[in-house]
Short mmCIF file of C-alpha atoms in Angstrom, two decimals:
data_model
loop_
_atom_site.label_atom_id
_atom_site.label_comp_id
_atom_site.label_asym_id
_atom_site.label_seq_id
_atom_site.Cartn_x
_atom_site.Cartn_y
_atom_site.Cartn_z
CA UNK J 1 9.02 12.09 22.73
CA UNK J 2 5.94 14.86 22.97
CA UNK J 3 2.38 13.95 22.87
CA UNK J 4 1.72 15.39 19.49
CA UNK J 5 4.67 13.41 18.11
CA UNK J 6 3.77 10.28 19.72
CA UNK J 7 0.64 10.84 18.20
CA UNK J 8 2.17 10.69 14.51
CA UNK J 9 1.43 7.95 12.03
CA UNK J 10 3.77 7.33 8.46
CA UNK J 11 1.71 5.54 6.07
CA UNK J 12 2.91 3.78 3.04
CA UNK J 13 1.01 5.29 0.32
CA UNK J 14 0.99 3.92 -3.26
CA UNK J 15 -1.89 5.38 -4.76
CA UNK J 16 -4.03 2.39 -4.81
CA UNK J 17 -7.03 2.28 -2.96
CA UNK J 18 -5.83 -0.36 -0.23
CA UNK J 19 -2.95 2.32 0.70
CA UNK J 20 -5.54 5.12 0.75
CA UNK J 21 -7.92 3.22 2.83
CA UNK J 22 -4.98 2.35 5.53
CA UNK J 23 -4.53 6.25 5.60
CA UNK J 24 -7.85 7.14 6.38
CA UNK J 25 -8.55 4.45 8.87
CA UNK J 26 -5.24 5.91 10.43
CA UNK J 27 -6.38 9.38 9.98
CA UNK J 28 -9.98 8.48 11.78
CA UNK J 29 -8.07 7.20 14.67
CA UNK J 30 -7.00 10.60 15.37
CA UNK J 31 -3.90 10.00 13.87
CA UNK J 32 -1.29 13.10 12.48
CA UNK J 33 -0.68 11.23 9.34
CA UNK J 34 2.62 11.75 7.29
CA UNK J 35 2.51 10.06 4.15
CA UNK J 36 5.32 7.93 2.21
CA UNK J 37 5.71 7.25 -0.86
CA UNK J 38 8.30 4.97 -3.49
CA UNK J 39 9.48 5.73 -6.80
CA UNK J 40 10.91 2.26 -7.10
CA UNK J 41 11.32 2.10 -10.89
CA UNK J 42 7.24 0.79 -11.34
CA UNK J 43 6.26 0.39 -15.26
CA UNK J 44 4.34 3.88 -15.09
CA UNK J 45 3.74 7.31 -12.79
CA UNK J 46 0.02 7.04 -12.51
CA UNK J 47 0.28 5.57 -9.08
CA UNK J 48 2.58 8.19 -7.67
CA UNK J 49 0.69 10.94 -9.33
CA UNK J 50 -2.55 9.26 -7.27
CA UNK J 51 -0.52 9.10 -4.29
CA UNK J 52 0.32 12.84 -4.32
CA UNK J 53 -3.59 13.51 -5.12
CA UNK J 54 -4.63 11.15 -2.36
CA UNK J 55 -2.48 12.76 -0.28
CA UNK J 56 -3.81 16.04 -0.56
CA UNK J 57 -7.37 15.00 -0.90
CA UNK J 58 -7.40 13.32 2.45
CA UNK J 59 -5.51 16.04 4.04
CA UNK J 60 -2.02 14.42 5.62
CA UNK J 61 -0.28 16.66 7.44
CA UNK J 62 3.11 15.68 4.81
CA UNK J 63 3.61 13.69 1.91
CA UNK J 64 7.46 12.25 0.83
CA UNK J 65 8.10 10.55 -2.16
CA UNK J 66 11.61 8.88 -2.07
CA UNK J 67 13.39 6.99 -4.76
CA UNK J 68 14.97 3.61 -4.52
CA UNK J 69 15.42 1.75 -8.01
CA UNK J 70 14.39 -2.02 -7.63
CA UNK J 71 13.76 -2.06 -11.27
CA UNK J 72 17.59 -1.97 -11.43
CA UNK J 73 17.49 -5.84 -10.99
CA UNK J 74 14.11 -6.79 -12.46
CA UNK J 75 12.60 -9.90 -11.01
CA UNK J 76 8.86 -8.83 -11.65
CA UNK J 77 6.27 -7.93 -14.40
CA UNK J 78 6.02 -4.61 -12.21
CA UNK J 79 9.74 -3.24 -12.86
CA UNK J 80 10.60 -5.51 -15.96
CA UNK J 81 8.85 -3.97 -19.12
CA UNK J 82 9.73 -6.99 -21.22
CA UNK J 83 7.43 -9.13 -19.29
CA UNK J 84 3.78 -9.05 -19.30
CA UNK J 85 1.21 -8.53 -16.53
CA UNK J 86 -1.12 -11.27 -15.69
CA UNK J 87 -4.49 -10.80 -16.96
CA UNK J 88 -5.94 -14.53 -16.88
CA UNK J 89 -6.50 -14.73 -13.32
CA UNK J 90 -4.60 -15.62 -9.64
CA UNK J 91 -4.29 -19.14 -9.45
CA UNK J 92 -4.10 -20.26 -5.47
CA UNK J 93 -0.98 -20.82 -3.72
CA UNK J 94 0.48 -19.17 -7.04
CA UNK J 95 2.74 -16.13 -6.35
CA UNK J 96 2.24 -14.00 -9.49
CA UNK J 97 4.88 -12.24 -11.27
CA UNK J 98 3.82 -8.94 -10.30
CA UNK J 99 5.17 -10.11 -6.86
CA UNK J 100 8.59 -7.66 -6.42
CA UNK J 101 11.59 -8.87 -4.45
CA UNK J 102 12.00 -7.38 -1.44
CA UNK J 103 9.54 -4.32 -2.18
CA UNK J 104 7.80 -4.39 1.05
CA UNK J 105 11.17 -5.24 3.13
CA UNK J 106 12.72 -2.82 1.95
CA UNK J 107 9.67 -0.54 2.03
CA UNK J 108 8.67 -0.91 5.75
CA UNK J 109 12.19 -0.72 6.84
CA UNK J 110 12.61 3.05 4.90
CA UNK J 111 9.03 3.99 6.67
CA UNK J 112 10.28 2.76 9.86
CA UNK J 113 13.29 5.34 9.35
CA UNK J 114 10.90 7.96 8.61
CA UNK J 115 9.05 6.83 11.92
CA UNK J 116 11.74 6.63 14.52
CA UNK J 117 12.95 10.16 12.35
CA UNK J 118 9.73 11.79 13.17
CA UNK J 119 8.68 10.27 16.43
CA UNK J 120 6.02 8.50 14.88
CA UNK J 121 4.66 5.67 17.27
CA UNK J 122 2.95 3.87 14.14
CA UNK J 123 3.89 2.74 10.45
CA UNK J 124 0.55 2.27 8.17
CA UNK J 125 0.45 -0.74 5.97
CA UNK J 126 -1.87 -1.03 3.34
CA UNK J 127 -1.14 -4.97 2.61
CA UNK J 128 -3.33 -7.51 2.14
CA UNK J 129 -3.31 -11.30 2.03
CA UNK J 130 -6.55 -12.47 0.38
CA UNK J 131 -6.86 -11.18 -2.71
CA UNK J 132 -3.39 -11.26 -4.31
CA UNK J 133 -2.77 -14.58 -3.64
CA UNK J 134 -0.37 -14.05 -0.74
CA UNK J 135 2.11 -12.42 -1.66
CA UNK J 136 5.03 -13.27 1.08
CA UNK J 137 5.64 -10.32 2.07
CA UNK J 138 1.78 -9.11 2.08
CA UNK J 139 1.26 -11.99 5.20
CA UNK J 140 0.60 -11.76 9.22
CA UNK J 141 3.73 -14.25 9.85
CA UNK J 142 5.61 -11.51 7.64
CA UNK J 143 4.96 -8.17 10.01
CA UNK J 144 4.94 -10.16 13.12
CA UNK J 145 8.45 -11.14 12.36
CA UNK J 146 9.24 -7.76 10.78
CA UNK J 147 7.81 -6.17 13.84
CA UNK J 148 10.41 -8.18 16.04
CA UNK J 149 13.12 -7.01 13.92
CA UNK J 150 11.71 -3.15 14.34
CA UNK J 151 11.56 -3.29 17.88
CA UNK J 152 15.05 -4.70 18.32
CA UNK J 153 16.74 -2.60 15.19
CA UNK J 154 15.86 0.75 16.22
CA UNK J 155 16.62 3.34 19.69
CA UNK J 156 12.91 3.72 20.23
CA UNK J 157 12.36 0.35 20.10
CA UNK J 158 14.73 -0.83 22.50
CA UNK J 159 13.49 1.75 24.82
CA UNK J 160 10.70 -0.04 24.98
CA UNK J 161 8.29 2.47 22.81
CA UNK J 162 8.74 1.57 19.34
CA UNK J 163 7.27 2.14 16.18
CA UNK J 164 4.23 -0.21 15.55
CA UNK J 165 3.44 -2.02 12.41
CA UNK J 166 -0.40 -1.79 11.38
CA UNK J 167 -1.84 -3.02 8.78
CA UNK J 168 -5.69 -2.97 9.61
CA UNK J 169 -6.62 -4.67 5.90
CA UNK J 170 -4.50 -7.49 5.52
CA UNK J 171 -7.03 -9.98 6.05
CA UNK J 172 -9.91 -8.11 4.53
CA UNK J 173 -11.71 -8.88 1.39
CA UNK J 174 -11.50 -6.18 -1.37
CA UNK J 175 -15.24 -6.18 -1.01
CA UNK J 176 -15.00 -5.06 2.64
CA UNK J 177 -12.48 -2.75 1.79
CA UNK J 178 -14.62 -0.69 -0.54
CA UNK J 179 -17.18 -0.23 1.46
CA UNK J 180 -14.83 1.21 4.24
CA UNK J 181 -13.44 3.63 1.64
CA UNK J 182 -16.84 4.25 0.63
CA UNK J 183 -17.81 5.62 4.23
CA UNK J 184 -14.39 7.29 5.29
CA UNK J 185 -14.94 8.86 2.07
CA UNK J 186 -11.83 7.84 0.22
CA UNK J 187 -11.73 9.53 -3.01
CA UNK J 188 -11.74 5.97 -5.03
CA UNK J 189 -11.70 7.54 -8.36
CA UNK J 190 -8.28 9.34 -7.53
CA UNK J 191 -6.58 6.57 -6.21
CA UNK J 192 -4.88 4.13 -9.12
CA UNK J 193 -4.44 0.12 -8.98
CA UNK J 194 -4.31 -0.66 -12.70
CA UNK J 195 -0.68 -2.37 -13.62
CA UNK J 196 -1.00 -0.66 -16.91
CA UNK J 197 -0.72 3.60 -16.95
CA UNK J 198 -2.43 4.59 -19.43
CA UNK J 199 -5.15 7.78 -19.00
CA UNK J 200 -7.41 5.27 -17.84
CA UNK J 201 -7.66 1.87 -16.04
CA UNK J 202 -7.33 -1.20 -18.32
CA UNK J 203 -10.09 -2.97 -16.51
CA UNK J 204 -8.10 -6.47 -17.77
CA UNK J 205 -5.32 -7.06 -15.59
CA UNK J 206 -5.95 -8.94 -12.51
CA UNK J 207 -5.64 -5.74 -9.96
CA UNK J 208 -8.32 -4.34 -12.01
CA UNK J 209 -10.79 -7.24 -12.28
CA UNK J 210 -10.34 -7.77 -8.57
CA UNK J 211 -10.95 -3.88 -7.85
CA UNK J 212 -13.94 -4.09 -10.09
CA UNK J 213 -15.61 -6.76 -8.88
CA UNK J 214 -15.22 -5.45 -5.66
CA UNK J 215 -17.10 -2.39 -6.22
CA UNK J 216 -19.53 -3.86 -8.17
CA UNK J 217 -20.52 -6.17 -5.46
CA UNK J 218 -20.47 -3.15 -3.27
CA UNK J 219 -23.30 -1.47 -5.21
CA UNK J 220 -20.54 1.24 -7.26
CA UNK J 221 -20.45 -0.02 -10.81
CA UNK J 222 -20.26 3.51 -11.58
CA UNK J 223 -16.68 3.63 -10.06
CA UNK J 224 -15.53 0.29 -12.24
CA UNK J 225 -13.02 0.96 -14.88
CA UNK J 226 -15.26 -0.47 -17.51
#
C-alpha cells in the first residue's frame, strides 16, 4: 500500500448534513476523501442530487453513486410510498418507521469494498445515535461489531492494516453538529435531510424539526426550513 493511498478516506455521503459533516471532519484530518453514495430506491432524488453538490462543494477528490434497490422489499416509510413519514415526534426507545432494514449493513459493507478497492485505510460514517432514537444500526455496539467483522472479512484486514470504521458524530447532539459544520464551513443549505423532496424542505417531518431546532439553537434561524 503507498503513503498517498494509505492516506485515502471513503465516506458515506447521503446528502444530509450529518454525512457532509463526517466528510469534512475527514477532509480536515488531511484526509484524500473519495465519496460514496446509494441510490437505494429512497422516496425522492433530492438527497442524491445534494450529495453530488456536497461533493463538489467540499472538494473530494471522487464521488460514486451506486445503486442497490432496498425499496424492492419495503419495510420502511423511506422506500415504501404507501406509508407515511412520522411527523408527530420520536418517542424513546421507539425505532421509527423510517428505520430501513439492513441499509447501513449493507451500506458499510459496499464502502468497505470501495476501501480495501482503493487502499483506503478509513470508511467515514456519518451515523448518529442521539437524535433518531437509535436506530440499531446507527449505535457504537453496532460498528464495534461491524468493525470485527471488517477486519476479519477482508485481505487488508487480516494483514493486520485494515480499513477503519469512523464515525466521529455518533454520539453528538445535532446541536453540536451544526456548529461544527458551521466552522468547517459545510455548505448547510446544499446538503438535504427532509424525508419529503419537494423544491424545498417540509420543515414537518421529524428530520426536519430536529435539523431546525438544531440550528436555531445554534444562532442560524436563517438556515431553518421555515
Amino acid at each position: 500500500m503507498t503513503s498517498a493511498a494509505s492516506n485515502t478516506a471513503i465516506a458515506l455521503l447521503s446528502g444530509g448534513l450529518d454525512s457532509a459533516t463526517a466528510a469534512a471532519l475527514a477532509l480536515e484530518a488531511g484526509k484524500r476523501v473519495i465519496g460514496l453514495s446509494f441510490d437505494y430506491g429512497q422516496r425522492h432524488r433530492r438527497e442524491l442530487q445534494a450529495a453530488a453538490t456536497v461533493a463538489k462543494a467540499l472538494g473530494l477528490a471522487e464521488h460514486e453513486t451506486i445503486s442497490v434497490n432496498l425499496a424492492a422489499w419495503g419495510g420502511s416509510s423511506l422506500t415504501d410510498l404507501t406509508q407515511s413519514v412520522p411527523n408527530q415526534g420520536v418517542e424513546a426507545g421507539v425505532i421509527p418507521s423510517t428505520y430501513v432494514p439492513g441499509r447501513n449493513t449493507v451500506f458499510i459493507a459496499l464502502g468497505l469494498s470501495l476501501a480495501e478497492a482503493k487502499g483506503a485505510d478509513q470508511l467515514v460514517l456519518g451515523v448518529n445515535a442521539v437524535d433518531y432514537s437509535g436506530y440499531p444500526d446507527c449505535r457504537p455496539d453496532y460498528l464495534e461489531a461491524f468493525q470485527t467483522l471488517a477486519d476479519l472479512a477482508s485481505r487488508s484486514g487480516r494483514e493486520g492494516h485494515g480499513t477503519r470504521l469512523w464515525a466521529p458524530l455518533v454520539e453528538w447532539s445535532k446541536t453540536r453538529i451544526v456548529q461544527e459544520a458551521l466552522r468547517l464551513g459545510v455548505p448547510i443549505e446544499q446538503t438535504w435531510s427532509c424525508y419529503a423532496g419537494g423544491e424545498i424542505p417540509c420543515g414537518v417531518c421529524d428530520s426536519c424539526r430536529i435539523r431546525d431546532a438544531a440550528l436555531r439553537e445554534a444562532g442560524r434561524p436563517d438556515l431553518a426550513s421555515r
